[in-house]
Short mmCIF file of C-alpha atoms and ligand atoms in Angstrom, two decimals:
data_model
loop_
_atom_site.label_atom_id
_atom_site.label_comp_id
_atom_site.label_asym_id
_atom_site.label_seq_id
_atom_site.Cartn_x
_atom_site.Cartn_y
_atom_site.Cartn_z
CA UNK A 197 21.92 -30.72 6.56
CA UNK A 198 20.34 -30.96 3.11
CA UNK A 199 17.88 -28.96 1.06
CA UNK A 200 14.76 -30.46 2.59
CA UNK A 201 12.37 -28.12 4.39
CA UNK A 202 9.96 -28.94 7.20
CA UNK A 203 7.18 -31.20 5.77
CA UNK A 204 4.47 -29.01 7.35
CA UNK A 205 5.77 -25.90 5.56
CA UNK A 206 6.25 -27.83 2.31
CA UNK A 207 2.61 -28.94 2.53
CA UNK A 208 1.35 -25.34 3.10
CA UNK A 209 3.40 -23.95 0.22
CA UNK A 210 2.33 -26.70 -2.18
CA UNK A 211 -1.36 -26.29 -1.45
CA UNK A 212 -1.20 -22.48 -1.45
CA UNK A 213 -1.07 -22.30 -5.25
CA UNK A 214 -4.40 -24.10 -5.70
CA UNK A 215 -6.38 -23.93 -2.47
CA UNK A 216 -4.98 -20.85 -0.70
CA UNK A 217 -3.96 -20.93 2.95
CA UNK A 218 -5.82 -20.73 6.26
CA UNK A 219 -5.33 -18.19 9.04
CA UNK A 220 -3.44 -20.75 11.11
CA UNK A 221 -1.15 -21.50 8.16
CA UNK A 222 -0.51 -17.78 7.52
CA UNK A 223 0.33 -17.38 11.20
CA UNK A 224 2.84 -20.27 10.99
CA UNK A 225 4.52 -18.71 7.93
CA UNK A 226 4.86 -15.28 9.59
CA UNK A 227 6.61 -16.92 12.55
CA UNK A 228 9.27 -18.67 10.39
CA UNK A 229 12.88 -17.90 11.20
CA UNK A 230 13.91 -15.15 8.78
CA UNK A 231 17.14 -16.89 7.75
CA UNK A 232 15.65 -20.36 7.34
CA UNK A 233 15.34 -22.39 4.15
CA UNK A 234 11.59 -22.38 4.78
CA UNK A 235 11.47 -18.56 4.49
CA UNK A 236 13.33 -18.65 1.17
CA UNK A 237 10.94 -21.37 -0.04
CA UNK A 238 8.00 -19.17 1.04
CA UNK A 239 9.36 -16.19 -0.91
CA UNK A 240 10.05 -18.33 -3.99
CA UNK A 241 6.50 -19.71 -3.92
CA UNK A 242 4.94 -16.23 -3.64
CA UNK A 243 7.22 -14.90 -6.41
CA UNK A 244 6.22 -17.80 -8.69
CA UNK A 245 2.51 -17.23 -8.01
CA UNK A 246 2.81 -13.54 -8.88
CA UNK A 247 4.77 -14.14 -12.08
CA UNK A 248 2.17 -16.73 -13.15
CA UNK A 249 -0.82 -14.48 -12.43
CA UNK A 250 0.48 -10.97 -13.26
CA UNK A 251 2.25 -11.90 -16.50
CA UNK A 252 5.53 -10.18 -15.51
CA UNK A 253 3.89 -6.74 -15.37
CA UNK A 254 5.70 -4.38 -12.99
CA UNK A 255 3.25 -1.66 -11.81
CA UNK A 256 4.05 1.94 -10.84
CA UNK A 257 1.23 3.91 -9.17
CA UNK A 258 2.34 7.48 -8.44
CA UNK A 259 1.32 8.77 -5.00
CA UNK A 260 0.61 12.51 -5.08
CA UNK A 261 0.03 14.07 -1.66
CA UNK A 262 -1.90 17.21 -2.59
CA UNK A 263 -1.86 19.04 0.76
CA UNK A 264 -0.22 19.37 4.15
CA UNK A 265 -1.63 20.59 7.39
CA UNK A 266 -1.05 20.00 11.06
CA UNK A 267 -3.69 17.23 10.94
CA UNK A 268 -5.88 17.28 14.06
CA UNK A 269 -6.53 13.53 13.87
CA UNK A 270 -3.02 12.82 15.19
CA UNK A 271 -2.50 9.24 14.01
CA UNK A 272 0.65 8.34 15.95
CA UNK A 273 2.68 7.01 13.01
CA UNK A 274 2.07 10.05 10.77
CA UNK A 275 4.45 13.00 10.31
CA UNK A 276 1.64 15.32 9.18
CA UNK A 277 0.01 15.53 12.60
CA UNK A 278 -0.44 18.54 14.81
CA UNK A 279 1.26 16.66 17.63
CA UNK A 280 4.36 15.85 15.55
CA UNK A 281 4.85 19.61 15.18
CA UNK A 282 6.84 19.26 11.94
CA UNK A 283 4.38 21.17 9.75
CA UNK A 284 2.79 24.21 11.34
CA UNK A 285 1.04 25.76 8.31
CA UNK A 286 -1.49 24.56 5.78
CA UNK A 287 0.06 24.02 2.36
CA UNK A 288 -1.81 23.04 -0.78
CA UNK A 289 0.26 22.25 -3.86
CA UNK A 290 -0.64 24.33 -6.94
CA UNK A 291 -2.67 22.58 -9.61
CA UNK A 292 0.10 23.28 -12.15
CA UNK A 293 2.57 21.42 -9.93
CA UNK A 294 0.22 18.46 -9.47
CA UNK A 295 -0.41 18.38 -13.23
CA UNK A 296 3.33 18.41 -13.93
CA UNK A 297 3.80 15.40 -11.62
CA UNK A 298 0.87 13.61 -13.30
CA UNK A 299 2.26 14.28 -16.79
CA UNK A 300 5.73 13.12 -15.75
CA UNK A 301 4.20 9.85 -14.54
CA UNK A 302 2.20 9.48 -17.74
CA UNK A 303 5.24 9.97 -19.97
CA UNK A 304 7.23 7.45 -17.86
CA UNK A 305 4.65 4.66 -18.14
CA UNK A 306 2.93 5.26 -14.78
CA UNK A 307 -0.09 2.99 -14.33
CA UNK A 308 -2.16 5.07 -11.87
CA UNK A 309 -2.22 8.32 -9.90
CA UNK A 310 -3.04 7.89 -6.21
CA UNK A 311 -4.35 11.28 -5.07
CA UNK A 312 -3.85 11.54 -1.30
CA UNK A 313 -5.32 14.16 1.04
CA UNK A 314 -4.95 14.63 4.77
CA UNK A 315 -7.84 13.61 7.02
CA UNK A 316 -9.77 16.88 7.09
CA UNK A 317 -9.11 18.13 3.52
CA UNK A 318 -12.17 19.39 1.61
CA UNK A 319 -13.89 16.55 -0.23
CA UNK A 320 -15.20 19.00 -2.84
CA UNK A 321 -11.63 20.16 -3.56
CA UNK A 322 -10.65 16.54 -4.16
CA UNK A 323 -13.56 16.12 -6.59
CA UNK A 324 -12.55 19.30 -8.47
CA UNK A 325 -8.98 18.05 -8.71
CA UNK A 326 -10.16 14.69 -10.06
CA UNK A 327 -12.31 16.39 -12.71
CA UNK A 328 -9.39 18.54 -13.89
CA UNK A 329 -6.85 15.71 -13.94
CA UNK A 330 -9.27 13.38 -15.70
CA UNK A 331 -9.44 15.85 -18.60
CA UNK A 332 -5.67 16.39 -18.70
CA UNK A 333 -4.13 12.89 -18.40
CA UNK A 334 -5.14 9.38 -19.44
CA UNK A 335 -3.67 7.66 -16.35
CA UNK A 336 -6.39 6.11 -14.07
CA UNK A 337 -7.15 8.08 -10.89
CA UNK A 338 -7.31 6.53 -7.41
CA UNK A 339 -8.50 8.56 -4.41
CA UNK A 340 -6.91 8.25 -0.96
CA UNK A 341 -9.05 10.23 1.46
CA UNK A 342 -11.24 10.04 4.58
CA UNK A 343 -14.18 7.69 5.22
CA UNK A 344 -17.04 8.35 2.80
CA UNK A 345 -20.76 7.70 2.30
CA UNK A 346 -22.42 6.01 -0.70
CA UNK A 347 -23.33 9.43 -2.14
CA UNK A 348 -19.70 10.54 -1.87
CA UNK A 349 -18.56 7.30 -3.52
CA UNK A 350 -20.83 8.07 -6.48
CA UNK A 351 -19.35 11.58 -6.61
CA UNK A 352 -15.81 10.15 -6.79
CA UNK A 353 -16.85 8.03 -9.76
CA UNK A 354 -18.49 11.01 -11.48
CA UNK A 355 -15.35 13.08 -10.93
CA UNK A 356 -13.29 10.48 -12.79
CA UNK A 357 -11.84 8.31 -10.04
CA UNK A 358 -11.94 4.58 -10.78
CA UNK A 359 -10.62 3.34 -7.47
CA UNK A 360 -9.86 4.28 -3.89
CA UNK A 361 -7.03 3.38 -1.54
CA UNK A 362 -8.29 2.81 2.00
CA UNK A 363 -6.70 0.74 4.74
CA UNK A 364 -7.77 -0.40 8.16
CA UNK A 365 -4.44 0.53 9.68
CA UNK A 366 -2.61 -1.59 12.24
CA UNK A 367 -3.55 -0.19 15.61
CA UNK A 368 -6.71 1.46 14.22
CA UNK A 369 -8.60 2.89 17.17
CA UNK A 370 -5.50 2.59 19.37
CA UNK A 371 -2.85 4.57 17.46
CA UNK A 372 -5.53 6.50 15.53
CA UNK A 373 -8.80 8.13 16.63
CA UNK A 374 -10.73 6.34 13.88
CA UNK A 375 -12.98 3.31 14.20
CA UNK A 376 -12.16 0.05 12.45
CA UNK A 377 -15.85 -0.56 11.73
CA UNK A 378 -16.17 2.78 9.95
CA UNK A 379 -13.12 2.04 7.81
CA UNK A 380 -14.61 -1.33 6.83
CA UNK A 381 -17.94 0.34 6.06
CA UNK A 382 -16.16 2.66 3.63
CA UNK A 383 -14.56 -0.36 1.93
CA UNK A 384 -18.07 -1.79 1.54
CA UNK A 385 -19.16 1.55 0.02
CA UNK A 386 -16.48 1.17 -2.68
CA UNK A 387 -17.77 -2.30 -3.51
CA UNK A 388 -21.38 -1.12 -3.61
CA UNK A 389 -20.77 1.83 -5.95
CA UNK A 390 -18.20 0.13 -8.20
CA UNK A 391 -14.93 1.76 -7.13
CA UNK A 392 -11.96 -0.63 -7.12
CA UNK A 393 -10.60 -1.02 -3.61
CA UNK A 394 -6.81 -0.70 -3.18
CA UNK A 395 -5.20 -1.76 0.12
CA UNK A 396 -2.00 -2.42 1.99
CA UNK A 397 -1.33 -4.03 5.37
CA UNK A 398 0.23 -1.02 7.07
CA UNK A 399 2.11 0.56 8.74
CA UNK A 400 3.95 -2.51 10.02
CA UNK A 401 6.35 -2.21 12.94
CA UNK A 402 8.25 -4.80 15.01
CA UNK A 403 5.63 -4.58 17.76
CA UNK A 404 2.75 -5.93 15.67
CA UNK A 405 1.73 -9.46 16.53
CA UNK A 406 1.20 -12.11 13.83
CA UNK A 407 -2.53 -12.27 14.70
CA UNK A 408 -2.98 -8.55 13.92
CA UNK A 409 -1.21 -8.93 10.58
CA UNK A 410 -3.15 -12.07 9.63
CA UNK A 411 -6.47 -10.36 10.44
CA UNK A 412 -5.78 -7.51 8.00
CA UNK A 413 -4.40 -9.83 5.32
CA UNK A 414 -7.62 -11.83 5.36
CA UNK A 415 -9.80 -8.69 5.44
CA UNK A 416 -8.21 -7.75 2.10
CA UNK A 417 -8.95 -11.15 0.65
CA UNK A 418 -12.54 -11.22 1.91
CA UNK A 419 -13.38 -7.78 0.50
CA UNK A 420 -11.65 -8.48 -2.83
CA UNK A 421 -8.84 -5.87 -2.83
CA UNK A 422 -7.35 -5.13 -6.25
CA UNK A 423 -4.00 -5.28 -4.47
CA UNK A 424 -2.95 -5.70 -0.86
CA UNK A 425 0.74 -6.02 -0.05
CA UNK A 426 2.70 -4.69 2.90
CA UNK A 427 4.11 -1.30 3.90
CA UNK A 428 6.41 -0.85 6.85
CA UNK A 429 6.14 2.07 9.26
CA UNK A 430 8.84 4.66 8.70
CA UNK A 431 9.66 6.50 11.91
CA UNK A 432 10.07 10.19 11.16
CA UNK A 433 12.44 12.13 13.47
CA UNK A 434 10.73 12.51 16.84
CA UNK A 435 8.00 9.95 16.08
CA UNK A 436 6.22 8.59 19.18
CA UNK A 437 6.72 5.15 17.59
CA UNK A 438 10.53 5.46 17.56
CA UNK A 439 10.75 3.38 20.73
CA UNK A 440 9.51 0.33 18.78
CA UNK A 441 12.06 0.64 15.95
CA UNK A 442 11.35 -0.42 12.36
CA UNK A 443 11.27 -3.73 10.50
CA UNK A 444 13.90 -4.31 7.80
CA UNK A 445 13.23 -4.63 4.07
CA UNK A 446 13.97 -8.34 4.33
CA UNK A 447 11.41 -8.75 7.13
CA UNK A 448 8.96 -6.86 4.96
CA UNK A 449 9.66 -9.29 2.10
CA UNK A 450 8.68 -12.24 4.30
CA UNK A 451 5.35 -10.54 5.11
CA UNK A 452 4.83 -9.62 1.45
CA UNK A 453 5.20 -13.30 0.62
CA UNK A 454 2.72 -14.43 3.28
CA UNK A 455 0.16 -11.82 2.22
CA UNK A 456 0.62 -12.87 -1.42
CA UNK A 457 -0.29 -16.48 -0.57
CA UNK A 458 -3.26 -15.27 1.51
CA UNK A 459 -4.55 -13.23 -1.48
CA UNK A 460 -4.30 -16.25 -3.83
CA UNK A 461 -6.07 -15.61 -7.16
CA UNK A 462 -7.99 -12.55 -5.87
CA UNK A 463 -5.65 -9.59 -6.62
CA UNK A 464 -4.58 -7.83 -9.83
CA UNK A 465 -1.21 -6.81 -8.36
CA UNK A 466 0.73 -6.99 -5.08
CA UNK A 467 2.35 -3.92 -3.55
CA UNK A 468 5.21 -3.07 -1.22
CA UNK A 469 6.28 0.27 0.24
CA UNK A 470 8.71 1.96 0.32
CA UNK A 471 10.23 0.67 -2.95
CA UNK A 472 13.04 -1.89 -2.54
CA UNK A 473 14.17 -5.01 -4.36
CA UNK A 474 13.80 -7.76 -1.72
CA UNK A 475 10.00 -7.85 -1.91
CA UNK A 476 10.11 -7.86 -5.72
CA UNK A 477 11.46 -11.39 -5.47
CA UNK A 478 8.91 -12.40 -2.83
CA UNK A 479 5.55 -11.81 -4.53
CA UNK A 480 5.34 -8.03 -4.99
CA UNK A 481 5.19 -6.34 -8.41
CA UNK A 482 3.76 -2.88 -7.53
CA UNK A 483 5.67 0.20 -6.38
CA UNK A 484 4.45 3.62 -5.26
CA UNK A 485 6.81 6.37 -6.41
CA UNK A 486 5.88 9.56 -4.54
CA UNK A 487 5.48 13.33 -4.93
CA UNK A 488 3.98 15.97 -2.63
CA UNK A 489 3.10 15.32 0.99
CA UNK A 490 3.90 12.02 2.69
CA UNK A 491 3.10 10.79 6.22
CA UNK A 492 6.63 9.33 6.33
CA UNK A 493 8.62 12.49 5.58
CA UNK A 494 9.60 15.74 7.27
CA UNK A 495 9.95 17.45 3.87
CA UNK A 496 6.81 19.12 2.48
CA UNK A 497 7.47 17.62 -0.96
CA UNK A 498 8.67 14.09 -0.40
CA UNK A 499 9.99 14.11 -3.98
CA UNK A 500 12.72 16.35 -2.57
CA UNK A 501 12.98 14.18 0.53
CA UNK A 502 13.00 10.43 1.06
CA UNK A 503 10.70 9.38 -1.83
CA UNK A 504 11.77 7.52 -4.94
CA UNK A 505 10.73 8.75 -8.35
CA UNK A 506 9.24 6.66 -11.10
CA UNK A 507 12.57 6.31 -12.96
CA UNK A 508 14.16 4.70 -9.89
CA UNK A 509 11.16 2.36 -9.48
CA UNK A 510 11.36 1.36 -13.15
CA UNK A 511 15.05 0.53 -12.71
CA UNK A 512 14.24 -1.72 -9.74
CA UNK A 513 11.58 -3.48 -11.81
CA UNK A 514 14.09 -4.27 -14.51
CA UNK A 515 16.69 -5.38 -11.98
CA UNK A 516 14.23 -7.93 -10.56
CA UNK A 517 12.77 -9.21 -13.81
CA UNK A 518 9.52 -7.20 -14.05
CA UNK A 519 8.49 -5.18 -17.09
CA UNK A 520 7.01 -1.73 -16.27
CA UNK A 521 6.10 -1.11 -19.93
CA UNK A 522 3.40 -3.79 -20.14
CA UNK A 523 -0.23 -2.62 -19.71
CA UNK A 524 -1.56 -2.48 -16.15
CA UNK A 525 -3.58 -5.44 -14.86
CA UNK A 526 -5.41 -3.29 -12.30
CA UNK A 527 -7.90 -1.29 -14.40
S1 SF4 B 724 -2.74 9.46 8.69
FE1 SF4 B 724 -4.15 10.90 7.64
S2 SF4 B 724 -5.82 11.23 9.14
FE2 SF4 B 724 -4.09 10.33 10.29
S3 SF4 B 724 -2.96 12.12 11.07
FE3 SF4 B 724 -2.01 11.56 9.09
S4 SF4 B 724 -3.06 12.87 7.59
FE4 SF4 B 724 -4.30 12.89 9.45
#
């Protein structure tokens, strides 16, 4: 028993820094034994790649969920659905509250504001919010909303948004009522109109097969995501996905590392959610602190629930050797 790792894995990790990796190679890395030397070598390689390409910048992009409603789209992993029955009334956070969260992020070195709405929230209200925030804070705005047309993409830009978060979720069309093709079309809209596309492979659970994960990792690379790490599914109390359980932070770190090698030289950052340290030593450098509504919480304001604030995320950056005070690489 020495320090040697399997030659096949050594070959994949060595070539990953220059030539990237293939789908078959990504699949092999996902299937590695979690406690093996090969998995630690994988995480070290991804960490080294990120520190070389991101210049030690630790990113904090504040998620602000601006509204809650019993969402009729009923994505099975989401706590904001009508079927979950947790939220029975429509709630929209006051502009003054949203502005206070935005200013708090700005004064704590936040690098972006991700403005999230539920699936049927008014697009015009989102545009109005963008226009107001754009005038009030200097932090770049990223929209996280429903599928959009080219005209709506142009409107987001005019309102002051510079990017948009949009994921083809795991189980899209099976655990959601939405079509994968429509989600991909919206990603193409972002590219066409000049909005930066932000992504995550999500929401990962133990039941997802390596092929499903690899497909979404490569979609992010092919469409040039500004970042595309990994978020695990968080099972809210009573979730229909509870029967599958949840992956651990350490399992998430292994996937973060694989997705980092898949992304190669394409991304400007690499994310993980929810914030934790393991993935920060496996290729991730981007956290999402959170305020307002969250599809993972049973509290209306996740800032008073399970979310971490920006101060906690900054501490984790320092603990893992990332500097949140450097300028963002994403914008
Ligand atoms: S994920 Fe979005 S669209 Fe799906 S149920 Fe939740 S709020 Fe609605």
